[in-house]
Coordinates of C-alpha atoms in Angstrom, one line a residue:
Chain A
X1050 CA -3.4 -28.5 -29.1
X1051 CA -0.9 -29.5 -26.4
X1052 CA 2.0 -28.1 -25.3
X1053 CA 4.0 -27.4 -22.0
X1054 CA 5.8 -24.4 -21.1
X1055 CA 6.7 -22.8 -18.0
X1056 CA 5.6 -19.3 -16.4
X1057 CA 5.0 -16.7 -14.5
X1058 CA 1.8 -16.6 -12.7
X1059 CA 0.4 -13.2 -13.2
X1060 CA -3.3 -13.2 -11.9
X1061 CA -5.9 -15.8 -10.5
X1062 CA -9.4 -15.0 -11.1
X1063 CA -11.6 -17.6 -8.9
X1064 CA -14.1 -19.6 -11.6
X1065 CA -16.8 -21.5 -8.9
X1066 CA -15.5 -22.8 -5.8
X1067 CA -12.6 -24.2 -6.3
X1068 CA -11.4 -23.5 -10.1
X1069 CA -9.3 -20.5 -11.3
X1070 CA -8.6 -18.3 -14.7
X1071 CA -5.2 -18.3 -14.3
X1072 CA -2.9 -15.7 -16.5
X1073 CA 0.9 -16.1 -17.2
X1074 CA 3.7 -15.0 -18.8
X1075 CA 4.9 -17.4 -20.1
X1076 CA 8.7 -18.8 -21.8
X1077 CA 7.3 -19.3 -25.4
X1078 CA 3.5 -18.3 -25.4
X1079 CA 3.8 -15.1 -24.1
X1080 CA 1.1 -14.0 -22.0
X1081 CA -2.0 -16.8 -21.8
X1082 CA -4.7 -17.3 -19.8
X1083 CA -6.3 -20.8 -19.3
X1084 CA -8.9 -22.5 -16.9
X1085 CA -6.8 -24.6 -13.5
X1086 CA -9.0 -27.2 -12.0
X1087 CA -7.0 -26.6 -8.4
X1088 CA -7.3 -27.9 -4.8
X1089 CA -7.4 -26.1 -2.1
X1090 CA -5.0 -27.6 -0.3
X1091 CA -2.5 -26.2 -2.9
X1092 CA -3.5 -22.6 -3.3
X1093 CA -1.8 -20.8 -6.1
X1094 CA 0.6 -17.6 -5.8
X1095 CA 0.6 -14.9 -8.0
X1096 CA 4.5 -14.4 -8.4
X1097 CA 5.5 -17.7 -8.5
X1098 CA 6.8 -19.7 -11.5
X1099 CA 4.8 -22.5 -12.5
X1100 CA 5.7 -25.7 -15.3
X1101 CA 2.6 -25.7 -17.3
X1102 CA 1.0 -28.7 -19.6
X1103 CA -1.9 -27.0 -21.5
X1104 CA -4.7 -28.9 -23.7
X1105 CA -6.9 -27.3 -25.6
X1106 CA -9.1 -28.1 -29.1
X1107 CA -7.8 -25.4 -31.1
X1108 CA -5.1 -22.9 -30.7
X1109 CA -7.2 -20.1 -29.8
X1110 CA -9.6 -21.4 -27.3
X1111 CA -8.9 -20.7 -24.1
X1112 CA -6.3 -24.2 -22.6
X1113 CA -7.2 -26.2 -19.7
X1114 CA -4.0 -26.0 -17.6
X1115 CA -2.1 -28.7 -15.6
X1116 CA 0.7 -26.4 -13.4
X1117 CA 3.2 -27.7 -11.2
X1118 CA 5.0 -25.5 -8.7
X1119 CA 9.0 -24.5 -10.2
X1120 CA 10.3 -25.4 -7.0
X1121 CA 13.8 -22.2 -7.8
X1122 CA 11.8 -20.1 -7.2
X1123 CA 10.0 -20.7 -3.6
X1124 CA 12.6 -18.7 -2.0
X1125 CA 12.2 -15.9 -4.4
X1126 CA 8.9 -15.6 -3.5
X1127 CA 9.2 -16.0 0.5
X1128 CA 11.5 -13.1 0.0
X1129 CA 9.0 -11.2 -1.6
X1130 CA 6.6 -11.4 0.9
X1131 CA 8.2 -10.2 3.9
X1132 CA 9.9 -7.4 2.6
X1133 CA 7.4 -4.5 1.6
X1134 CA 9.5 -3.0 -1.3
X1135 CA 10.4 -6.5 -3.3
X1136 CA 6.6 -7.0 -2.7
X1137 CA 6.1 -3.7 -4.2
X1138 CA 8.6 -5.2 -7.3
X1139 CA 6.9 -8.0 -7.9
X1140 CA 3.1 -6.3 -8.0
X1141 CA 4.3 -3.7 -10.0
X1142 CA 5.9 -6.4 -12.5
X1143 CA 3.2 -8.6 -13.0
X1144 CA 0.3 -5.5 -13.0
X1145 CA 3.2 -4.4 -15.9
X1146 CA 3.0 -6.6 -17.7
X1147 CA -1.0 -7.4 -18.1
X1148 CA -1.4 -3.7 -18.6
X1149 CA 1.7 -3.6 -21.8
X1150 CA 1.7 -7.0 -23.4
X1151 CA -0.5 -8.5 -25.6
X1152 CA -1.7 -12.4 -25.7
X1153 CA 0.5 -14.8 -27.6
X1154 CA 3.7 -12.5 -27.9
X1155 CA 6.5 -14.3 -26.7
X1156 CA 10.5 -13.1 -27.0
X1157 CA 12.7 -15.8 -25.1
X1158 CA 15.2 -13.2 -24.5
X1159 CA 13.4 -10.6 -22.2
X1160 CA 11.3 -13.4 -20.5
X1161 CA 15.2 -14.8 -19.7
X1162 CA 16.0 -11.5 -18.3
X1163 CA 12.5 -10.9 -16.3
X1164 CA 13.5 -14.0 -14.5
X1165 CA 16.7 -12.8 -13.5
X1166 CA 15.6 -9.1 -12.9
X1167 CA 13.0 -10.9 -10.3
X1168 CA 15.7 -13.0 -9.0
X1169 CA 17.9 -10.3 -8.1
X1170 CA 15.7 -8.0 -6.9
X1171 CA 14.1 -10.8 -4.1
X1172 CA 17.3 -12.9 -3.7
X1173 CA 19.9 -10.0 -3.7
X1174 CA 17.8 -6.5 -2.5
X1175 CA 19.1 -5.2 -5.9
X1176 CA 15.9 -2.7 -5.9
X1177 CA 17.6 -1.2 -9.6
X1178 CA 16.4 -4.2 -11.2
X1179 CA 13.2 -2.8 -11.3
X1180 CA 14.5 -0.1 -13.4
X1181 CA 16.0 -2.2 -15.9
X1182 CA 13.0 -4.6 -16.0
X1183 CA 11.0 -1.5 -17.2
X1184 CA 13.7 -0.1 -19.5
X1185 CA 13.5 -3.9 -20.9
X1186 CA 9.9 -4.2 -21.2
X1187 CA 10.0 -0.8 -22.8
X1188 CA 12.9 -2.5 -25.5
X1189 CA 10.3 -5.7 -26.0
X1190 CA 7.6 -3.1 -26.8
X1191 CA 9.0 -1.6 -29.5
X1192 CA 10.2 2.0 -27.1
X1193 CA 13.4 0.8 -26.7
X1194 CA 15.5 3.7 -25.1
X1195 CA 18.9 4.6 -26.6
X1196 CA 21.4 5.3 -23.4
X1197 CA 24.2 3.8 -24.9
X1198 CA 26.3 7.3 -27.3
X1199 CA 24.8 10.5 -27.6
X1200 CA 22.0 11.5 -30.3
X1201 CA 23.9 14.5 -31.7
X1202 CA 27.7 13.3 -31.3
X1203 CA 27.5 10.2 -31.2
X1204 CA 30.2 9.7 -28.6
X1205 CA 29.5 7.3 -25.6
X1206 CA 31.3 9.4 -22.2
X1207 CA 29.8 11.5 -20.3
X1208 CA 26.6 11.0 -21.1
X1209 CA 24.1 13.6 -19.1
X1210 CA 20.5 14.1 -20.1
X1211 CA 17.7 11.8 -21.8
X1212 CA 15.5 13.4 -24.5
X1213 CA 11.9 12.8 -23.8
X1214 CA 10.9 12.7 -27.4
X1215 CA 13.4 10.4 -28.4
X1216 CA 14.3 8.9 -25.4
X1217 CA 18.1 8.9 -26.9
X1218 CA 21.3 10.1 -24.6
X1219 CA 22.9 13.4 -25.3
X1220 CA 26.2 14.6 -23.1
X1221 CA 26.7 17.4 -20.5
X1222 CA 27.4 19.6 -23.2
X1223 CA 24.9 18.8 -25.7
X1224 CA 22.1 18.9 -23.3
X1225 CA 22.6 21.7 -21.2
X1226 CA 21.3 24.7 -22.8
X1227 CA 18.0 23.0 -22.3
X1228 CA 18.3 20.6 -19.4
X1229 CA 15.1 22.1 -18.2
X1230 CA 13.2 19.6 -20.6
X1231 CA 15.2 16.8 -20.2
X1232 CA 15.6 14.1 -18.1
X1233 CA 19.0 13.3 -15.8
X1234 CA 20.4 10.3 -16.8
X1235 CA 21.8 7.9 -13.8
X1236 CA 25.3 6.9 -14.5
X1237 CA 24.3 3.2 -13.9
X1238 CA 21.8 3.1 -16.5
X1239 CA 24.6 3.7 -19.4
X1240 CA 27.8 2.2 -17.4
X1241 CA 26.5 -0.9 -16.3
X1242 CA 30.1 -0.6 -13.9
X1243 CA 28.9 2.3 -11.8
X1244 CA 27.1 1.2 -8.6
X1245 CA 23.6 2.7 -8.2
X1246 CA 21.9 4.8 -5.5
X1247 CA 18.6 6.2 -4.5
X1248 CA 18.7 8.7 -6.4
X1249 CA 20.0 7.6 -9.3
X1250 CA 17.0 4.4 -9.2
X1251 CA 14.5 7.4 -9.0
X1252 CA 16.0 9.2 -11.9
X1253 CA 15.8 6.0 -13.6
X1254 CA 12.1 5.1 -12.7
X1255 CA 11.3 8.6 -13.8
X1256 CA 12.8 8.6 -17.6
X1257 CA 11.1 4.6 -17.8
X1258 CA 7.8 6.0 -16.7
X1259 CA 7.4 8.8 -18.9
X1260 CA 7.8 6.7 -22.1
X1261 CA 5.6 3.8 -20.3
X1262 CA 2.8 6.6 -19.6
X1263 CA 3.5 7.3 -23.3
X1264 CA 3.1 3.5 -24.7
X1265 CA 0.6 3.3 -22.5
X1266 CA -1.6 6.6 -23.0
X1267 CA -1.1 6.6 -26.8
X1268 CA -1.0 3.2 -27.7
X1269 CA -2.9 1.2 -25.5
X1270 CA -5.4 3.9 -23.8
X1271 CA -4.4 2.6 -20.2
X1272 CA -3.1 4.5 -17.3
X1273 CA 0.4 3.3 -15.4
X1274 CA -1.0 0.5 -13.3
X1275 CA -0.9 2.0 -9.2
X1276 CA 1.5 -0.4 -8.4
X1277 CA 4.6 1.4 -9.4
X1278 CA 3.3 4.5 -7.9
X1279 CA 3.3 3.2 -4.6
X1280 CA 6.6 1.3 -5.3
X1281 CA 8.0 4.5 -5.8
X1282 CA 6.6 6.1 -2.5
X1283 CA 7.6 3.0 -0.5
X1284 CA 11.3 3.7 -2.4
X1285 CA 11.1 7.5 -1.8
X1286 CA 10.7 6.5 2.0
X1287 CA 13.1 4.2 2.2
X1288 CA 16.1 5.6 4.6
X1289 CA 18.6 3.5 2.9
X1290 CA 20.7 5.6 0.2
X1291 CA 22.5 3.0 -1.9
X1292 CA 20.7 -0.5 -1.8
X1293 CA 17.4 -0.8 -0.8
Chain B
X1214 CA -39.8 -34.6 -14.9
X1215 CA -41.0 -31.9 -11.8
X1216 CA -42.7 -28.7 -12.3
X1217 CA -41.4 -25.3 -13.2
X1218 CA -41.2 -24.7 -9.7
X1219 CA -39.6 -27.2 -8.5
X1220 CA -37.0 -26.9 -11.1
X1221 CA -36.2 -23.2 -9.8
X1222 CA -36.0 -24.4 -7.0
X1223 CA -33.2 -26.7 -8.0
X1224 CA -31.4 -24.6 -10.2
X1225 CA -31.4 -21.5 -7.1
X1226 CA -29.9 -24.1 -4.8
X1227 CA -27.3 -25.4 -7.4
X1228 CA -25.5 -22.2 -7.7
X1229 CA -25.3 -22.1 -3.5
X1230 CA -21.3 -22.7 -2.5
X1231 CA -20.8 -26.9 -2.0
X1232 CA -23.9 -27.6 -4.0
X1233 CA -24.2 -28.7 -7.3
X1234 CA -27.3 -30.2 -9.6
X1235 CA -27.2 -33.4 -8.3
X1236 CA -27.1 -32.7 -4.5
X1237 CA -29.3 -29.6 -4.9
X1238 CA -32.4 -31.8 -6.4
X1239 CA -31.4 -34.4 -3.2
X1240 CA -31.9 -31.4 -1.2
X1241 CA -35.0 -30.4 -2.7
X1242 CA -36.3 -33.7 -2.6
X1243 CA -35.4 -34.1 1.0
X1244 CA -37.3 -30.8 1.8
X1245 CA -40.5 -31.1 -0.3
X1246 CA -40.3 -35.0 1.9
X1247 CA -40.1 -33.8 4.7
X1248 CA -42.2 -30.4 4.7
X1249 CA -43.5 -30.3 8.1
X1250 CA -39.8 -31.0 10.5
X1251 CA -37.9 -29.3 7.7
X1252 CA -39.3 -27.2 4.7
X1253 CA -41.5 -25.0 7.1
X1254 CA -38.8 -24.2 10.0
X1255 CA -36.4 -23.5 7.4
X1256 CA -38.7 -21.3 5.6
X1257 CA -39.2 -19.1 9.5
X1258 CA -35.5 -19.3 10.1
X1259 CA -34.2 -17.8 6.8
X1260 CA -37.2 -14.9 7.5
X1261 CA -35.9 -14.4 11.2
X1262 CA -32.4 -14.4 9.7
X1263 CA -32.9 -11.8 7.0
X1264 CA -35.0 -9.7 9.3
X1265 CA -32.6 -9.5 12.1
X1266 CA -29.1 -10.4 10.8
X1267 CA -27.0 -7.5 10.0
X1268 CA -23.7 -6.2 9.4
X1269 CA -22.7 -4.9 12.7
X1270 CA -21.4 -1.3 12.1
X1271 CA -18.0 -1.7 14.8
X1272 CA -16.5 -4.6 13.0
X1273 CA -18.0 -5.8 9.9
X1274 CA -19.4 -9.3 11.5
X1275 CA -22.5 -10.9 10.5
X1276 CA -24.9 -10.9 13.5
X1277 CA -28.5 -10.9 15.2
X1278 CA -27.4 -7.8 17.5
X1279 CA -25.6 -4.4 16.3
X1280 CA -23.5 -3.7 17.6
X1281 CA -22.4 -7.3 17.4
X1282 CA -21.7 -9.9 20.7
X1283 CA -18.0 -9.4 20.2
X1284 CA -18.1 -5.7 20.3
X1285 CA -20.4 -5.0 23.0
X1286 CA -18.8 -7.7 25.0
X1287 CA -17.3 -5.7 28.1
X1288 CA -15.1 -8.4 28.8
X1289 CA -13.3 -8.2 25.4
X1290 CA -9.9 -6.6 25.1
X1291 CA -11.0 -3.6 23.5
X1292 CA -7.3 -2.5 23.2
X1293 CA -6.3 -5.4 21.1
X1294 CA -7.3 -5.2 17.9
X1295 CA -7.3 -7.8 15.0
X1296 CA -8.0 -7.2 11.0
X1297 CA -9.0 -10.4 8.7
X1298 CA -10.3 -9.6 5.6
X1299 CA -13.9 -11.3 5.7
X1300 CA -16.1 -12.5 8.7
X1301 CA -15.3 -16.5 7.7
X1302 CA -11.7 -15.8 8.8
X1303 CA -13.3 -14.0 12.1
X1304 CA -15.5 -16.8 12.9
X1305 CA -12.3 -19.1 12.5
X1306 CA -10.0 -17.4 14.6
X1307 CA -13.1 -17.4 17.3
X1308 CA -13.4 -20.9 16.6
X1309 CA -10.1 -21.5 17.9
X1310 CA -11.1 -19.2 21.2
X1311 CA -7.2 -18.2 20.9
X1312 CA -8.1 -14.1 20.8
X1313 CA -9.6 -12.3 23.2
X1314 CA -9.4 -8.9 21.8
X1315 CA -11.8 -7.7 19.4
X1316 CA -12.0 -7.6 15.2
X1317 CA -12.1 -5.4 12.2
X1318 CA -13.3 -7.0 8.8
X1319 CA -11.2 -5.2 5.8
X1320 CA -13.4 -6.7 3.2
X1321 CA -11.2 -7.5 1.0
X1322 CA -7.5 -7.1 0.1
X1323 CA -6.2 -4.3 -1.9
X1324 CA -5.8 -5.2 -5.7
X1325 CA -5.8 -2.5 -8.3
X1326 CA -5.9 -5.1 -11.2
X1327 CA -9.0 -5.8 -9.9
X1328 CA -10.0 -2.1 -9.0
X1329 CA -10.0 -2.7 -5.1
X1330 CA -7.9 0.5 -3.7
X1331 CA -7.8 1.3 0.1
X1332 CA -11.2 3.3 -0.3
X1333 CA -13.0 0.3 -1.4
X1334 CA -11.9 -2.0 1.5
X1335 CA -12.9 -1.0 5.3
X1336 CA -9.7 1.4 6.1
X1337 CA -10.5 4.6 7.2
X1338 CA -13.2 3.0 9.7
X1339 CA -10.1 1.0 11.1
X1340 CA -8.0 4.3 11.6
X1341 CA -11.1 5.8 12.9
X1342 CA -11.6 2.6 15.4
X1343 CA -8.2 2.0 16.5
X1344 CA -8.6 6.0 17.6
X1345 CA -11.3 6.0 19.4
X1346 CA -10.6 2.3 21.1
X1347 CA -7.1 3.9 22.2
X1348 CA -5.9 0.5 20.4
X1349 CA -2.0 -0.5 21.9
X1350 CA -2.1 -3.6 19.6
X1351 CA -3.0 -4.2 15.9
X1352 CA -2.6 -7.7 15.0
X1353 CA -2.9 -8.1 11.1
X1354 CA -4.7 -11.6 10.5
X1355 CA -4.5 -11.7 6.6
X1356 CA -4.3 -14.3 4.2
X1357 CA -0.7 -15.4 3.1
X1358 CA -1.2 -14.5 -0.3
X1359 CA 0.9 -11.7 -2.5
X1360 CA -2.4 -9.5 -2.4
X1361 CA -2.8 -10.4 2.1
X1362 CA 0.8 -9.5 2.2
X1363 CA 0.2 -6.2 0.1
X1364 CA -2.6 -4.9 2.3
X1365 CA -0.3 -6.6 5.3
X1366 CA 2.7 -3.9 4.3
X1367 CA 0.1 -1.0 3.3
X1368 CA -1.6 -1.2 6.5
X1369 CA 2.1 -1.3 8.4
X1370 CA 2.7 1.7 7.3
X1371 CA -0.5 3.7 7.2
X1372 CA -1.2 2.9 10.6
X1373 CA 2.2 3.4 12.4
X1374 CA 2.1 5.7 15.2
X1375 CA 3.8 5.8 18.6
X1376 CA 2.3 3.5 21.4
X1377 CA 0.8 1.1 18.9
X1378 CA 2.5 -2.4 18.6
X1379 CA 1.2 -3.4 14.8
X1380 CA 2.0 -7.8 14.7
X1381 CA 1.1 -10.5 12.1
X1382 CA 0.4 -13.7 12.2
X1383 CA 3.0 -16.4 11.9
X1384 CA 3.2 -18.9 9.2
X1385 CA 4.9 -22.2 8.7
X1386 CA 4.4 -25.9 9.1
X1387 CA 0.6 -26.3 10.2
X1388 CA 0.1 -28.5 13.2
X1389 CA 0.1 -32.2 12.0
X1390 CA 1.8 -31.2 9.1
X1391 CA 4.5 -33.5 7.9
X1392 CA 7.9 -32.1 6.9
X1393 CA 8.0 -34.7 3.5
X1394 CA 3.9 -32.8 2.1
X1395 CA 4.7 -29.2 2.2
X1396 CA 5.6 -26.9 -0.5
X1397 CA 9.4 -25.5 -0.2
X1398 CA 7.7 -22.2 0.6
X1399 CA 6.3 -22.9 3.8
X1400 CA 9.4 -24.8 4.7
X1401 CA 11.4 -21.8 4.0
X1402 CA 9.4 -19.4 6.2
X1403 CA 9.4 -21.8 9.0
X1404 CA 13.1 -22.3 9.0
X1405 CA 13.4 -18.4 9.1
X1406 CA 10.8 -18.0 11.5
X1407 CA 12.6 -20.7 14.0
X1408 CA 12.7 -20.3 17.8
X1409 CA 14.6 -21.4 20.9
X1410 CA 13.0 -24.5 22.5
X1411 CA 12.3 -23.6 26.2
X1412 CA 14.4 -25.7 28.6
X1413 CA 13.4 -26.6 32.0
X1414 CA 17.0 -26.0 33.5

C-alpha cells in the first residue's frame, strides 16, 4: 500500500533514539499515524506541513513514512512561535483535532480551509480564524451550526441569539424573551462583512465551545483539550480590542 | 552460544541509549576480557555513583554533592537565573562556559496531549527560587520546539513581575552553518533576528 499525500503534523511520539510515531492530518487520509525513521539533524515540528510518501503491507497497518518539509509554510510557523497567542492557535488546533476526529476520515474541503484558517491566523494576526476553524470542525463533525436565517422566521437580518439546543440563529425579537439561555451571536459570525472584535471573538469561542464540550462529552467521552482554555485566557488578556 | 547470564547481560545493555545488540555483546565481550582493568572498576564506580549521585534539590542537576557545585558555588551569579528543561541541556550550556549564573531544570515541557501540565514540570519551585535568590534576570533556555516555545510563553507570563528582566535564547544560523543546508525556518528567524555590525569608526 503506497501512497503520498501531504499534511499536517499533529504529534511526534519518540520510538528509540532517534525514530518517531508521527500523527497527521492529512489532504486525503484524514488523520494517520505512521512510524518516521528521522535524523536528528532535521528535527520535526509539530505545526508544520509535511509531503508524505507512505508504504505499508496492507491498508490498515500502521505506514512507514518518508516526509519532506512543505517549504509555504516555514514562515507560518516562525510566526507561530514568537507570538504567544498564534502559538496558542496552533496548540489548540492540532490538540483539536486528535481529541474530535477519527482515523481515516478525510473531507478535502475543511482540510482546504484549516490551511487557510492557520494561514491567516500566523501570516495575518487574524485571531477570529480560530473561531471559524472551530465552527468548521464542528460542520465536518456532523454539529454544524446554523447562523445563516433565523430558526422560527426564517429571515436572515438581524440575527441576535444562538440556541444552545439547536445551535440555529433566532433574531432580536425572537430570542429575547429568553435571552437568558441563549447565547449572543457576534455580527461577524453571520455577516462575514462586519469586522470582528474582542468581544465579539469571545462570544464566538463561547457558542463553538459549548457544542464542542457537547460532541465531545456525549459523543466521544473526552473533555475540551486545555489548550483552548488557555488560548482564551491569553485572548481575554490581550489589551488589543479589535485584532489581536 | 553464552550462558543465561551473559545473555542478560547483553540484552540490559542493548536497550542503554547508542547501544544496540551488536555493540552491546562487543561490550560485554570487551568487559568479561578484560575483568580486572575494566569489569571490576566499573562495577565500584556505578556503586559509588548510585550511592552518592543525587538530584540536587536547588536546581534539578545530577551530582555527587546537594546542594550541587553550581549552586553552592559563591562565585556564581545567583541573580541570574537560567531554565532548560533537562540537566543534558545544563551540562551543555556549562560546556560552553558562556553562563555564569546559576540553573533551574523544568523537567519537561508542558504538553497536555501528553498529560504534562505546569504541576508536573518543576514550576512552582522556580517561582519559589527566583523569590528567595532576589533573581533580576530569568533567561529561558528551552528547546526551539512548538512545545519549548509553549512553556517559553507560559513561563513569560507567569513569572512577570517588576525588577525582573525575563530573556530567551536566540536562534538562527548555527556557527559553521552554511546559508545553502538550512531549513527556510531558521533562515527566516535569523533574518528577523538581524543586527547592526559594529564599526570601528
Amino acid at each position: 500500500m503506497e501512497w503520498l499525500d501531504e499534511g499536517l503534523l499533529l504529534r511526534t511520539k519518540p520510538h528509540g533514539e532517534s525514530n518517531l510515531i508521527a500523527t497527521f492530518f492529512t489532504q486525503l487520509h484524514g488523520l494517520t499515524t505512521g512510524y518516521i525513521r528521522t535524523n536528528k539533524k532535521y528535527p520535526l515540528q509539530p505545526g508544520n506541513l509535511y509531503h508524505i510518501r507512505n508504504k505499508s503491507r496492507l491498508e490498515t497497518h500502521m505506514g512507514l513514512f518518508t516526509v519532506e518539509q512543505h517549504e509555504t509554510f516555514a514562515p507560518i510557523i516562525c510566526a507561530a512561535l514568537i507570538s504567544p497567542i498564534k502559538l496558542a492557535c496552533i496548540n489548540a488546533i492540532r490538540t483539536l483535532l486528535i481529541t474530535t476526529l477519527i482515523d481515516h476520515d478525510a473531507t478535502e474541503e475543511f482540510y482546504i480551509r484549516l490551511k487557510d484558517h492557520i494561514h491567516e491566523i500566523c501570516l495575518s494576526g487574524k485571531t477570529e480564524h480560530y473561531v471559524l476553524f472551530e465552527k468548521d470542525l464542528l460542520t465536518h463533525c456532523g454539529f454544524g451550526l446554523d447562523l445563516t436565517r433565523c430558526a422560527v422566521t426564517n429571515v436572515r437580518d438581524n440575527l441576535t441569539y444562538v440556541s444552545p439546543k439547536t445551535g440555529r440563529a433566532v433574531t432580536e425579537s425572537i430570542g429575547h424573551p429568553y435571552k437568558d439561555q441563549l447565547f449572543h451571536l457576534p455580527t461577524p459570525l453571520s455577516d462575514s462583512n462586519t469586522p470582528w472584535n474582542k468581544a465579539d471573538i469571545l462570544d464566538g469561542l463561547k457558542i463553538t465551545g459549548h457544542f464542542l464540550q457537547r460532541m465531545l462529552h456525549e459523543h466521544l467521552h473526552r473533555a475540551i483539550p486545555p489548550e483552548r482554555a488557555f488560548l482564551i485566557s491569553l485572548i481575554n488578556a490581550s489589551k488589543v480590542t479589535n485584532v489581536i | 552460544m553464552v550462558g543465561a547470564d551473559i545473555e542478560g547481560l547483553i540484552k540490559f545493555f542493548s536497550k542503554m541509549p547508542g547501544l544496540g545488540p551488536r555493540s552491546a555483546r562487543r561490550f560485554v565481550l570487551y568487559l568479561l576480557k578484560h575483568k580486572h582493568q575494566k569489569l571490576l572498576p566499573l562495577i565500584d564506580l556505578l556503586a559509588h555513583t548510585a550511592e552518592h549521585v543525587s538530584e540536587c534539590t536547588e536546581c534539578g542537576n545530577l551530582d555527587t554533592e546537594n546542594p550541587c557545585t553550581i549552586c553552592s558555588n559563591p562565585r556564581r551569579n545567583k541573580a541570574h537565573l537560567c531554565v532548560v528543561e533537562h540537566v543534558a541541556d545544563l551540562w551543555a550550556l556549562e560546556r560552553s562556559g558562556a553562563f555564569h549564573g546559576i540553573y533551574h531544570v523544568l523537567g519537561g515541557t508542558l504538553s497536555a496531549l501528553d498529560g504534562i501540565g505546569p504541576d508536573e514540570l518543576r514550576i512552582p519551585h522556580l517561582k519559589q527560587r527566583i523569590q528567595s535568590n532576589q533573581t533580576l534576570e530569568l533567561t529561558l533556555a528551552l528547546n526551539v520546539t512548538l512545545e519549548g516555545q509553549t512553556t517559553n510563553h507560559y513561563l513569560a507570563a507567569e513569572l512577570a513581575s517588576p525588577g525582573l528582566k525575563i530573556t530567551s535564547i536566540a536562534h538562527g544560523v548555527p556557527l559553521g552553518g552554511e546559508l545553502d543546508y538550512l531549513d527556510s525556518g531558521t533562515l527566516i528567524t535569523a533574518l528577523s533576528a538581524r543586527r547592526t555590525l559594529e564599526t570601528e569608526s
